[in-house]
mmCIF file of C-alpha atoms in Angstrom:
data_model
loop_
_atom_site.group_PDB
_atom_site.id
_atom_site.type_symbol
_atom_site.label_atom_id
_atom_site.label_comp_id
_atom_site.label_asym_id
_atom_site.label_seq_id
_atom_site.Cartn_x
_atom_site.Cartn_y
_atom_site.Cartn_z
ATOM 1 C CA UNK A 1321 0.000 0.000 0.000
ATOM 2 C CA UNK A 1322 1.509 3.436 -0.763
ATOM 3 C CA UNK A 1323 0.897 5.078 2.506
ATOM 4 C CA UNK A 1324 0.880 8.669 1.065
ATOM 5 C CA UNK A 1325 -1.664 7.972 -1.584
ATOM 6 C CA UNK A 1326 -3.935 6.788 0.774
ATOM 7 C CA UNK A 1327 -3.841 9.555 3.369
ATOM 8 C CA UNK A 1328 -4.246 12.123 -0.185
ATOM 9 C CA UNK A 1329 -7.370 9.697 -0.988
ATOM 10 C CA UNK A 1330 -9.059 9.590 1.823
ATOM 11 C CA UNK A 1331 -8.219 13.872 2.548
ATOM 12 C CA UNK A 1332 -10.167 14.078 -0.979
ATOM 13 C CA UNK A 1333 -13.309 12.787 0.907
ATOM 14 C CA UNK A 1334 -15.636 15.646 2.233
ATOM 15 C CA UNK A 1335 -16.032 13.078 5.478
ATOM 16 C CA UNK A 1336 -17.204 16.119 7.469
ATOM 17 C CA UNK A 1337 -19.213 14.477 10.341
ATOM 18 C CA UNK A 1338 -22.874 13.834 8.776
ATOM 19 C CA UNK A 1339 -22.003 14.111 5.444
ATOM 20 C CA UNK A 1340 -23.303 10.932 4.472
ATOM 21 C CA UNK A 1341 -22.889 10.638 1.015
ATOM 22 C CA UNK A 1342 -19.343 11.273 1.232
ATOM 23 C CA UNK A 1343 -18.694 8.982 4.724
ATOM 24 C CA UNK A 1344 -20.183 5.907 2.363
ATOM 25 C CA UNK A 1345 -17.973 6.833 -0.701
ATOM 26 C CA UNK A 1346 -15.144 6.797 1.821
ATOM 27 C CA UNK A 1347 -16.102 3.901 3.242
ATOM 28 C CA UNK A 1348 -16.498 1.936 0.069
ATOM 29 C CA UNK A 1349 -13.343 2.802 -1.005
ATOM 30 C CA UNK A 1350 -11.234 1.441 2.019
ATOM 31 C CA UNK A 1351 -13.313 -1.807 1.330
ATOM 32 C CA UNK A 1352 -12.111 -1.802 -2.356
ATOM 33 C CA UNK A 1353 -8.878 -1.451 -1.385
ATOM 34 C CA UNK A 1354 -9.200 -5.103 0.224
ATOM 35 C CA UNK A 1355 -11.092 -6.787 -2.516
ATOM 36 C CA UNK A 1356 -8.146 -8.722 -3.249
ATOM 37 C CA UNK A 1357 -7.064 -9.715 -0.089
ATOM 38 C CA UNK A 1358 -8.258 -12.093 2.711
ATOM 39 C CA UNK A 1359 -9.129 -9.535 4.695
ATOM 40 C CA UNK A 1360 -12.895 -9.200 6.339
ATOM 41 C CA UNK A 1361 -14.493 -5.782 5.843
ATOM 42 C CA UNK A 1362 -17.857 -4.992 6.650
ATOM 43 C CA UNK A 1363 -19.539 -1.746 6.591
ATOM 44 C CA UNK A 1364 -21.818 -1.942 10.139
ATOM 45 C CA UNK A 1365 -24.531 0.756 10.047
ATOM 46 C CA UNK A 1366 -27.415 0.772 12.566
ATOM 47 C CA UNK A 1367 -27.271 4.485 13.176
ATOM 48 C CA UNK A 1368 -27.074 7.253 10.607
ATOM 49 C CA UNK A 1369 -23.192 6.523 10.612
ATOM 50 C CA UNK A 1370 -21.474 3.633 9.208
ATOM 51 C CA UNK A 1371 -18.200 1.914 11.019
ATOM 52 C CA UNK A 1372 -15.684 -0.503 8.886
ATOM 53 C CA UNK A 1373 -14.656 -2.974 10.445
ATOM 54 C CA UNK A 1374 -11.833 -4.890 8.475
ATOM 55 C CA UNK A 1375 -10.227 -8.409 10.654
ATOM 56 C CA UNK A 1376 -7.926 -11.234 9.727
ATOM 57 C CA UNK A 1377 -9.942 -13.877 11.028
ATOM 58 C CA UNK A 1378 -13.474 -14.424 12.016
ATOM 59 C CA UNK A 1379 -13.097 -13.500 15.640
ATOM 60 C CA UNK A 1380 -14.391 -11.312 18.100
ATOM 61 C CA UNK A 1381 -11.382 -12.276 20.297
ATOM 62 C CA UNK A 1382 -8.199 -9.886 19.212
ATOM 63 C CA UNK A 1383 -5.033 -10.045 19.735
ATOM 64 C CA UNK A 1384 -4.686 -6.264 18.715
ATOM 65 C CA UNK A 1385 -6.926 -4.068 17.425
ATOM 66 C CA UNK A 1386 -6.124 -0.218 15.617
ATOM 67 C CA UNK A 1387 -9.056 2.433 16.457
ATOM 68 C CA UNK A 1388 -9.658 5.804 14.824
ATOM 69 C CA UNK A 1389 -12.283 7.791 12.686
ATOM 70 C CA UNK A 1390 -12.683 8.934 8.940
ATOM 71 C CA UNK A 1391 -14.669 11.749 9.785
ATOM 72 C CA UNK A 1392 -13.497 15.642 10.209
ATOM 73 C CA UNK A 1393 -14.902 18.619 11.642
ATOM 74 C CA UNK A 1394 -15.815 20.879 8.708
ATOM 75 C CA UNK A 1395 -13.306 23.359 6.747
ATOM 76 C CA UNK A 1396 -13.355 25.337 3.842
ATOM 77 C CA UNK A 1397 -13.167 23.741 0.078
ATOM 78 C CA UNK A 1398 -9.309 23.899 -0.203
ATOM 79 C CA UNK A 1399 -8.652 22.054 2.669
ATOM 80 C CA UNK A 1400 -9.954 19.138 1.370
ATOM 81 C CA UNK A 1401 -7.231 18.950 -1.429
ATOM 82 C CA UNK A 1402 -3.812 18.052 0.652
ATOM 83 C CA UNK A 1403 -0.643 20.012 0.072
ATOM 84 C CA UNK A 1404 3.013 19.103 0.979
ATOM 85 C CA UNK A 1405 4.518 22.018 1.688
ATOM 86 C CA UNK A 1406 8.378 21.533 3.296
ATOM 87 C CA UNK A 1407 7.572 18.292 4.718
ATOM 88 C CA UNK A 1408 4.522 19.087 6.031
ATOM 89 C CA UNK A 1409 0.694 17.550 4.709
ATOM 90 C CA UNK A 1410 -1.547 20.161 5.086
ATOM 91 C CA UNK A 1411 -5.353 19.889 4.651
ATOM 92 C CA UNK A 1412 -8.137 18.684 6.893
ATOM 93 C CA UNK A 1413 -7.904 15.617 8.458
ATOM 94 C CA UNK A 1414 -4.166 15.198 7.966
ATOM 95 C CA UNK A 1415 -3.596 15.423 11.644
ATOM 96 C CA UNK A 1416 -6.987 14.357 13.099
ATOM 97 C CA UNK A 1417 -7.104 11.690 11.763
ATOM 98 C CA UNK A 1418 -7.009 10.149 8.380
ATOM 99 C CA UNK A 1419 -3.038 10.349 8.197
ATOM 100 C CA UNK A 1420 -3.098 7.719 10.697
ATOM 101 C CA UNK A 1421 -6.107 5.583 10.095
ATOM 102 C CA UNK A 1422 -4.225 5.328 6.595
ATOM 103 C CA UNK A 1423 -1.924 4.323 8.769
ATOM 104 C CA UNK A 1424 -4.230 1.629 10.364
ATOM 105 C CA UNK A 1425 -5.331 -0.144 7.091
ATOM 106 C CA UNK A 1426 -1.299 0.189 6.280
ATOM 107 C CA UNK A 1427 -0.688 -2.252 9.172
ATOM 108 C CA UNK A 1428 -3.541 -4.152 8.323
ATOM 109 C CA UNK A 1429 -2.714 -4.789 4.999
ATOM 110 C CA UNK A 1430 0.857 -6.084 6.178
ATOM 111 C CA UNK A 1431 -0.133 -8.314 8.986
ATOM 112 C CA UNK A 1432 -1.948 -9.990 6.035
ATOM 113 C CA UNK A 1433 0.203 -9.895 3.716
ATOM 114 C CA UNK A 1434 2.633 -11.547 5.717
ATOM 115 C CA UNK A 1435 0.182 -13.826 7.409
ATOM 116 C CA UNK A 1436 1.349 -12.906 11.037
ATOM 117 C CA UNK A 1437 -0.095 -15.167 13.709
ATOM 118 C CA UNK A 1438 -2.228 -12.466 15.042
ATOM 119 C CA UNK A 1439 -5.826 -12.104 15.557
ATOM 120 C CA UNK A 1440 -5.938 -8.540 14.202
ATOM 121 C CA UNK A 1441 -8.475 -6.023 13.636
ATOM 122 C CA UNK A 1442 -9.666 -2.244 12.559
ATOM 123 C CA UNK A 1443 -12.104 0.001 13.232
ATOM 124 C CA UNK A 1444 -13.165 3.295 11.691
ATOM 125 C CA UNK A 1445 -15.749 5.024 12.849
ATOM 126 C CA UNK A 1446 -17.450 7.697 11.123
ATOM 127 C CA UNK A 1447 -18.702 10.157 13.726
ATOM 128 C CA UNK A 1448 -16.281 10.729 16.658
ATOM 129 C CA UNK A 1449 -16.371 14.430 15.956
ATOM 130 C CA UNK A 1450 -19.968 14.353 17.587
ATOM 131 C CA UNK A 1451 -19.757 11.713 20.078
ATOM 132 C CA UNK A 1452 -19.010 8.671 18.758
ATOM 133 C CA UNK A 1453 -22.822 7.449 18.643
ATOM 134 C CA UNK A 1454 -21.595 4.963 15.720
ATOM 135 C CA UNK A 1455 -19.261 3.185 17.733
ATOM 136 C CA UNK A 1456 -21.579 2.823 20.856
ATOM 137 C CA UNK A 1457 -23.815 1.119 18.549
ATOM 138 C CA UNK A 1458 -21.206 -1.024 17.430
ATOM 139 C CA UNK A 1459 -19.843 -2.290 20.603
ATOM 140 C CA UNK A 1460 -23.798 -2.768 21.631
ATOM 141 C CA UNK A 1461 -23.749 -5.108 18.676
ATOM 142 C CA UNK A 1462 -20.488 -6.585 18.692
ATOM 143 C CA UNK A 1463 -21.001 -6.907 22.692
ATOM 144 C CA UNK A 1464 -18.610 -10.061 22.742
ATOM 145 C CA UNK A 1465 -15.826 -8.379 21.515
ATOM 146 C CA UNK A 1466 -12.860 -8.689 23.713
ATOM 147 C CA UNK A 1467 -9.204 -7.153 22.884
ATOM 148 C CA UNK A 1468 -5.700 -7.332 24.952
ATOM 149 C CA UNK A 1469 -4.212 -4.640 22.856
ATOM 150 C CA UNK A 1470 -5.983 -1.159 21.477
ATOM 151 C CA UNK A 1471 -3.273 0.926 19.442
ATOM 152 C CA UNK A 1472 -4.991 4.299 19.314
ATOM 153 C CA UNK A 1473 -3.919 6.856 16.803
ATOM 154 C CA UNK A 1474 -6.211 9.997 17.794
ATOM 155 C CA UNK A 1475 -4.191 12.024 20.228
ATOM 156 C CA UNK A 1476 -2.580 13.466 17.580
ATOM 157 C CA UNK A 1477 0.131 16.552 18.488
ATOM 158 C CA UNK A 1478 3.575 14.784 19.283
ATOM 159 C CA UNK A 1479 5.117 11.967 18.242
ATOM 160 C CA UNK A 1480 7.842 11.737 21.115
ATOM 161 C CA UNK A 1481 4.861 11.771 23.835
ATOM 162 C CA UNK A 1482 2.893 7.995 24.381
ATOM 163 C CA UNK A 1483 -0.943 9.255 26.262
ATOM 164 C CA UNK A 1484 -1.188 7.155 29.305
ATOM 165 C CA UNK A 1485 -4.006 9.431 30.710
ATOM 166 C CA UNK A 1486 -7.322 10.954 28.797
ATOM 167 C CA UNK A 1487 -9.804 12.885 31.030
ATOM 168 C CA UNK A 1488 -13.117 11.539 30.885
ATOM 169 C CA UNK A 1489 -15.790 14.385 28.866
ATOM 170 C CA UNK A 1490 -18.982 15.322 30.724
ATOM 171 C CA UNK A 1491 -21.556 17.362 28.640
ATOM 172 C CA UNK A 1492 -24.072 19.399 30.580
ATOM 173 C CA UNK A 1493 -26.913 20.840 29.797
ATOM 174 C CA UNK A 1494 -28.412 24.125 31.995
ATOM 175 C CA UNK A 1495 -31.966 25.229 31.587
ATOM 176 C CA UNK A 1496 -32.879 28.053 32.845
ATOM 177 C CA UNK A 1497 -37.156 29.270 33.222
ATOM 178 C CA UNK A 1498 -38.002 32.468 33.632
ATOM 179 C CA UNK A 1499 -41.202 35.014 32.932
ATOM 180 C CA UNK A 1500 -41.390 37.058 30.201
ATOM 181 C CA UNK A 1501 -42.362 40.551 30.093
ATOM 182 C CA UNK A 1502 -41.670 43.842 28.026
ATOM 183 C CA UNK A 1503 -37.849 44.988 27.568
ATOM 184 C CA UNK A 1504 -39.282 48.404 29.116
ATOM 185 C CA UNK A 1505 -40.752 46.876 32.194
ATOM 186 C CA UNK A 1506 -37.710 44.995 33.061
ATOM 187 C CA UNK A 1507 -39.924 44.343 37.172
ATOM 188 C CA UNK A 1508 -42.591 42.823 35.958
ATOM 189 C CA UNK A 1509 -40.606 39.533 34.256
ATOM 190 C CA UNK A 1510 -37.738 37.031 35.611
ATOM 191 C CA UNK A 1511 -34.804 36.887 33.175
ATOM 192 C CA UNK A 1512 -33.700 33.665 32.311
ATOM 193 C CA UNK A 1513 -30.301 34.914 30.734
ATOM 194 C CA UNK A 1514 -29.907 36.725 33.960
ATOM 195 C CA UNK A 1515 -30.630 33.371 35.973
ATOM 196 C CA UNK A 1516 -28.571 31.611 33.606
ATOM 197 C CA UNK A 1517 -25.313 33.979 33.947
ATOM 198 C CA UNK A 1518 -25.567 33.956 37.724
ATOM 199 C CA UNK A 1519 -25.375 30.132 37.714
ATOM 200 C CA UNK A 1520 -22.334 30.132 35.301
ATOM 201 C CA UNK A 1521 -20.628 32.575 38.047
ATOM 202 C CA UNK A 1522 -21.378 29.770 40.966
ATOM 203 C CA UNK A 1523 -19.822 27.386 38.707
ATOM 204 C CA UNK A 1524 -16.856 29.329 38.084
ATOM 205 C CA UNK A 1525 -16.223 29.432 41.809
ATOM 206 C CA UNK A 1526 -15.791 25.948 41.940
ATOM 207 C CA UNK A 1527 -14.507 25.418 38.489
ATOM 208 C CA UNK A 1528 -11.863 28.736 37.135
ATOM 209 C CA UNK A 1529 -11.635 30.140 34.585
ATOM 210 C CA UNK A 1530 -8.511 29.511 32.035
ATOM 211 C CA UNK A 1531 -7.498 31.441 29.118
ATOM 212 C CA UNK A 1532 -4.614 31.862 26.719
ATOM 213 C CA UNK A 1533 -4.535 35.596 27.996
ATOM 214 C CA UNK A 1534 -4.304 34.407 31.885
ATOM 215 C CA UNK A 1535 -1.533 32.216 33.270
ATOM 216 C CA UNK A 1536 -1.704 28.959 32.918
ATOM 217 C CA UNK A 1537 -1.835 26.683 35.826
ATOM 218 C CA UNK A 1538 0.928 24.845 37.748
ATOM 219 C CA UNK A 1539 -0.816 21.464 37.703
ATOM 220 C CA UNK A 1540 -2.720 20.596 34.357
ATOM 221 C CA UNK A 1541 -4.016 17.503 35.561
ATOM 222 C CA UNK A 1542 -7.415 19.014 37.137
ATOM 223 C CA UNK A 1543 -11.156 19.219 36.345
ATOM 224 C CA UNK A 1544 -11.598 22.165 33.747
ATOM 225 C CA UNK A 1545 -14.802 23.602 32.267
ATOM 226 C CA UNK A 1546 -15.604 25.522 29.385
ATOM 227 C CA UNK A 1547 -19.462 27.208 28.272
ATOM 228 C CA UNK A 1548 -20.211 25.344 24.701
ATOM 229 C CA UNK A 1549 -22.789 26.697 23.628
ATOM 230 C CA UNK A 1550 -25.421 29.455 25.122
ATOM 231 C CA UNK A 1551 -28.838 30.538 23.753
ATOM 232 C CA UNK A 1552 -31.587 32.710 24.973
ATOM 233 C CA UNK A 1553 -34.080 34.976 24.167
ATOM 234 C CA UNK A 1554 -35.668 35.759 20.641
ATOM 235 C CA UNK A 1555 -35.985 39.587 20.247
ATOM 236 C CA UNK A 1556 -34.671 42.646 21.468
ATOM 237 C CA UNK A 1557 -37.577 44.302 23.287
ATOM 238 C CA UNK A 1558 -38.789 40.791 25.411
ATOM 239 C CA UNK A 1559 -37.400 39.614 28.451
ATOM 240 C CA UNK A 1560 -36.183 35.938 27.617
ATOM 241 C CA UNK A 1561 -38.307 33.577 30.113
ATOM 242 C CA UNK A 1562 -36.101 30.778 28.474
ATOM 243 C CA UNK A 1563 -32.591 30.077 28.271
ATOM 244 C CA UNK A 1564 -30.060 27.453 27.488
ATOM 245 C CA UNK A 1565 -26.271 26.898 27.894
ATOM 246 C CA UNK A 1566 -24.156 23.466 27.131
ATOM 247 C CA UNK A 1567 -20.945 23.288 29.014
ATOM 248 C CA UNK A 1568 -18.188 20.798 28.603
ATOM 249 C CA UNK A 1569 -16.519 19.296 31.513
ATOM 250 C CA UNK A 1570 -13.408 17.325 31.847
ATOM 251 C CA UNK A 1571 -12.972 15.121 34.505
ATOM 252 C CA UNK A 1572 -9.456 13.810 35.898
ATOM 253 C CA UNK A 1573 -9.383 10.003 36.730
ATOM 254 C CA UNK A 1574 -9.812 11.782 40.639
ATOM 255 C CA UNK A 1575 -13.451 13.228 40.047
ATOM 256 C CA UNK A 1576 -16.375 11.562 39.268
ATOM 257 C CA UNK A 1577 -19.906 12.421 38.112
ATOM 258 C CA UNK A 1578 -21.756 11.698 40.951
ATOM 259 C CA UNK A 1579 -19.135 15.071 43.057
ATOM 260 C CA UNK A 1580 -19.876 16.798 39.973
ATOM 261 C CA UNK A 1581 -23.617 16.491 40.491
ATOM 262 C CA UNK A 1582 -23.429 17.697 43.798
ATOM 263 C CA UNK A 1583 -20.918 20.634 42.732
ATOM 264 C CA UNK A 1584 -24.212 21.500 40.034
ATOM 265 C CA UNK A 1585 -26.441 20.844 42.520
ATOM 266 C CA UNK A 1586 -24.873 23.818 44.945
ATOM 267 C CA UNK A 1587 -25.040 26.124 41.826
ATOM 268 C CA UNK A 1588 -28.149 26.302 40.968
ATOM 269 C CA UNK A 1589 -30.452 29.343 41.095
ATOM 270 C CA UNK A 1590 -34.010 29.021 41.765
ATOM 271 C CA UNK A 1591 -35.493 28.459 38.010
ATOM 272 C CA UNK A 1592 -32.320 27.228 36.694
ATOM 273 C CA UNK A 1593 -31.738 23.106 36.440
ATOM 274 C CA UNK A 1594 -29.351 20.500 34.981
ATOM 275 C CA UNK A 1595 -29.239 17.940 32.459
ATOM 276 C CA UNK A 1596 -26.668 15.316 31.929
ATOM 277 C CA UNK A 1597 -26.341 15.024 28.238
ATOM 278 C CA UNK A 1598 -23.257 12.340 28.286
ATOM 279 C CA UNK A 1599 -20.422 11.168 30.388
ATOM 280 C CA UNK A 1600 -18.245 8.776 29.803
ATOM 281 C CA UNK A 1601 -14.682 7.607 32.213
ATOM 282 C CA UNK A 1602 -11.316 8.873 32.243
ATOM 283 C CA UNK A 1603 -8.659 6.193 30.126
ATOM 284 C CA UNK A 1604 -5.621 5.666 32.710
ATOM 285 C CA UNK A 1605 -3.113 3.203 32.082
ATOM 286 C CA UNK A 1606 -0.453 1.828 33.966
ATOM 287 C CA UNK A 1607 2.827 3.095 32.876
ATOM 288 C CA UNK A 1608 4.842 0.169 33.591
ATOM 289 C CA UNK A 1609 2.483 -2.100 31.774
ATOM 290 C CA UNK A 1610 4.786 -4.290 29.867
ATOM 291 C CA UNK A 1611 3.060 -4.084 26.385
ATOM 292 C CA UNK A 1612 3.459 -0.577 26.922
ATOM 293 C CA UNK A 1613 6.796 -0.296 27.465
ATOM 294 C CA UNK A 1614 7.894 -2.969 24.762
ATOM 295 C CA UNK A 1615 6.285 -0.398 22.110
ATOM 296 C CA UNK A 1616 7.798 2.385 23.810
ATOM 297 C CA UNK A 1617 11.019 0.660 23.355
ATOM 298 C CA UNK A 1618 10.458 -0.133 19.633
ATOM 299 C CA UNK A 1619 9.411 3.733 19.423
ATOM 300 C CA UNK A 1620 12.521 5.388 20.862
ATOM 301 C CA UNK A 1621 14.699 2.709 18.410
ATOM 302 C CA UNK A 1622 12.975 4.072 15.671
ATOM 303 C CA UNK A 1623 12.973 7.881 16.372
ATOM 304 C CA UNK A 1624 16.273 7.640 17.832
ATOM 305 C CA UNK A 1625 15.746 9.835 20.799
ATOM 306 C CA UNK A 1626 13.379 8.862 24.091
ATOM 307 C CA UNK A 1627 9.958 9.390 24.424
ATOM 308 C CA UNK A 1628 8.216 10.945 27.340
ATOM 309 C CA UNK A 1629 4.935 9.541 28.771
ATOM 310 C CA UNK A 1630 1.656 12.642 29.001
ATOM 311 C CA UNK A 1631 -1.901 13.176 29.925
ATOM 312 C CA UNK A 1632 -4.188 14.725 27.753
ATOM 313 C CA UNK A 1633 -7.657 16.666 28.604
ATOM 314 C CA UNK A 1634 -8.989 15.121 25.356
ATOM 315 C CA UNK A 1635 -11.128 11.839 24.877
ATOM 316 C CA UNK A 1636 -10.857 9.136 22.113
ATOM 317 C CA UNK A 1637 -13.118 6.081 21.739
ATOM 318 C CA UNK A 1638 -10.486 4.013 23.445
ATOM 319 C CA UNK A 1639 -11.891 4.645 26.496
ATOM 320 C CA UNK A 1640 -14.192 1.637 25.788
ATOM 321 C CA UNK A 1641 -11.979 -0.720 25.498
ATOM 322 C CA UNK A 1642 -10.365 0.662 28.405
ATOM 323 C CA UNK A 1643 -13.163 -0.173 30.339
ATOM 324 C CA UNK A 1644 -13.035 -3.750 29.187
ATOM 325 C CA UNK A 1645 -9.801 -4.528 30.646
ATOM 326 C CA UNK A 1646 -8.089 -3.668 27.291
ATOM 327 C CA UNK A 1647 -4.264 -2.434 27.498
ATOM 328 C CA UNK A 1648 -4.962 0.990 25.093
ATOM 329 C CA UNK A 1649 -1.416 2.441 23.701
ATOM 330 C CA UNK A 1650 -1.708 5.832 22.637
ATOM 331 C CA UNK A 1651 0.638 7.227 20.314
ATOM 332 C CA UNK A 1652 0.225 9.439 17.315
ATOM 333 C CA UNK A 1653 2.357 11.753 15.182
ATOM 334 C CA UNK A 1654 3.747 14.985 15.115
ATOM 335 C CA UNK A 1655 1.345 18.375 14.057
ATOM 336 C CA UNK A 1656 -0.831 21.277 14.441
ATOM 337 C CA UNK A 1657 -3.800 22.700 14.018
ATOM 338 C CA UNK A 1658 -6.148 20.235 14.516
ATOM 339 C CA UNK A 1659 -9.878 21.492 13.591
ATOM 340 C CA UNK A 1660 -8.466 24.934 12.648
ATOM 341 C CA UNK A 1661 -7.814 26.318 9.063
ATOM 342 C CA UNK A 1662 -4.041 25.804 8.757
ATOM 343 C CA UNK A 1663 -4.018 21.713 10.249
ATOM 344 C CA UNK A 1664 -1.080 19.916 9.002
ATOM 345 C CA UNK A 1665 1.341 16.734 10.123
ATOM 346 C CA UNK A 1666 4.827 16.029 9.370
ATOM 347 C CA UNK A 1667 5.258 13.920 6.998
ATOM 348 C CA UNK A 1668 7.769 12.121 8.651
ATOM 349 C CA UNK A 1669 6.151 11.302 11.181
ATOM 350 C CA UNK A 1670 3.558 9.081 9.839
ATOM 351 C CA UNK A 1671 5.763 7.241 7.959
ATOM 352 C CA UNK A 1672 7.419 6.840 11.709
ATOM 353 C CA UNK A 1673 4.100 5.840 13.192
ATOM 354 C CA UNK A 1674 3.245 3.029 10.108
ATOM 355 C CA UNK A 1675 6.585 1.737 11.058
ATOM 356 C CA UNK A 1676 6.832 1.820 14.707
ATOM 357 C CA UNK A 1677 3.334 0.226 14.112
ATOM 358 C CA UNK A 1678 4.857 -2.611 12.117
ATOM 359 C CA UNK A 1679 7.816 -3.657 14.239
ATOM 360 C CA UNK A 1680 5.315 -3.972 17.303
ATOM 361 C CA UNK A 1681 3.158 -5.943 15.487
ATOM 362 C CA UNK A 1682 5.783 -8.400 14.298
ATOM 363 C CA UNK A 1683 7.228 -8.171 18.186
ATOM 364 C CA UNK A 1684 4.101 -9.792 18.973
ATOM 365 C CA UNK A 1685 3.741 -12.308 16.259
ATOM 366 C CA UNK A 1686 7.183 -13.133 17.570
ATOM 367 C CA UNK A 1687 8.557 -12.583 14.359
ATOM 368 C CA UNK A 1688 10.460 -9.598 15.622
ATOM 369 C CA UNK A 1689 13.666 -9.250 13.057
ATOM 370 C CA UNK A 1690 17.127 -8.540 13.825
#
């Protein structure tokens, strides 16, 4: 498989989460690309967004499996035409994530090529950019599914950093009730905006308030929040008697939902209540967990330098597997600008990533080569 014409195919795709038409196409073509092999591939779809899943075997049981997404937050036309520009792929998706789950069917393609004794798997799903409601189905289907080893490409950024910690997400929902009235009259009606603003400020004295124009903190590793999404009122002249806000917590592996319920609970002003809209758990693995280690080894060989274990405030769809008693390995390569207008990954990098990839696998096949 030429690794770079795959990552400029699938780019080409306007995958932008929902886009149906162009998810299927995409989808379709990574299942062409195995006609001629041995390889499973099935397109599962029981919600509005399909997930391939391409094995070696029949098996639910895996040795390891490689999880990512084909879908991309949206971007203007030209984005979706990649560029190499001094090393560097730029267009959307190229670091988040279609680089690497090129980078996935890469591996799968040589595990069987090579036949390696390994009960091996993929799967892409096609609407992790909004919550990952494909893959829940998925695993709700596929509820046998068991895995020792999840190699998970979506934390891109660094390549000489392996994620051993992901926060788990939390998405609330406040609704605030209030009375309306004239604009004029502002006595004889409750605002709900008002309401809605005074609970935000009892949240931010539990939770602060970080910005790139305030300093950041010592310790990283702590519950953060930040207000989505707000909407209230219709016209100028009415006082709103209904309000909404969605806020987006992170939770360290030290929280939990229930504390944060009780945190919301505190907050709340009369006529204002709370909705939990999804949570999820934090991914922490051990850091002396010898599958982890034994890539980290094969990782610093190739790169020639040593790599540094980090937590992340982000979440990936590992966290399922997690849950399972999966060991999840997460490692991805060097770039910037994920979901903004100038995204790009080095080159390099992914070529570094498809190989580290390799040399694990065969480690494990116990066809490691001198």
């Amino acid at each position: 498989m030429d690794l770079r014409t795959t990552v400029e195919d699938l780019i080409r795709f306007r995958t932008e989460t929902g886009n149906e038409t162009e998810i299927v196409k995409a989808a379709q073509y990574i299942k062409n690309r195995f006609a001629q092999t041995d390889v499973l591939v099935d397109i599962f779809q029981s919600t509005a967004s399909p997930v391939v899943f391409l094995r070696n075997a029949d098996t639910l049981d895996f040795d390891v499996l490689l999880l990512g997404h084909i879908d991309v937050v949206p971007a203007a036309d030209d984005m979706f035409e990649p560029k190499m520009v001094g090393g560097k792929m730029y267009g959307r998706g190229t670091l988040d994530m279609k680089s690497f789950a090129a980078v996935a069917l890469n591996s799968m393609e040589y595990v069987a090529k090579h036949k390696l004794p390994l009960k091996f798997g993929v799967v892409l799903s096609t609407d992790e950019e909004k919550g990952s409601k494909s893959t829940e189905s998925f695993l709700d289907t596929y509820s046998q599914i068991k895995v020792n080893i999840v190699l998970d490409n979506d934390v891109g950024g660094d390549i000489t950093k392996i994620v051993t910690k992901c926060k788990n997400p939390v998405f609330v929902k406040l609704i605030a009730e209030g009375q309306e009235a004239h604009g004029s009259t502002p006595w004889e009606g409750v605002d709900a905006n008002e309401l809605l603003f005074k609970t935000w400020q009892n949240i931010r004295q539990i939770y602060p308030y970080f910005s790139a124009e305030l300093p950041a903190p010592d310790n990283k590793w702590i519950d953060t929040v930040h207000f989505a999404t707000i909407e209230g009122g219709q016209v100028s002249n009415i006082i709103s008697n209904h309000a909404e806000a969605l806020l987006d917590f992170r939770l360290t592996e030290n929280s939990s939902v229930e504390n944060l319920e009780k945190n919301l609970q505190k907050c709340m002003e009369n006529g204002v209540s709370y909705r939990i809209v999804s949570a999820s758990t934090p991914v922490v693995m051990d850091e002396q967990n010898p599958y982890i280690l034994d890539y980290k080894r094969f990782a610093e060989n190739i790169l020639g330098r040593p790599i540094e274990f980090e937590h992340i405030g982000g979440a990936t769809d590992s966290r399922a597997f997690a849950l399972k008693g999966s060991t999840v390995i997460m490692h991805s390569g060097t770039g910037e600008g994920m979901h903004a207008s100038g995204e790009y990954v080095e080159w390099h990098s992914v070529e570094q990533i498809a190989d580290i990839q390799i040399k694990f696998l065969e480690h494990l096949a116990g066809k490691t080569r001198a």
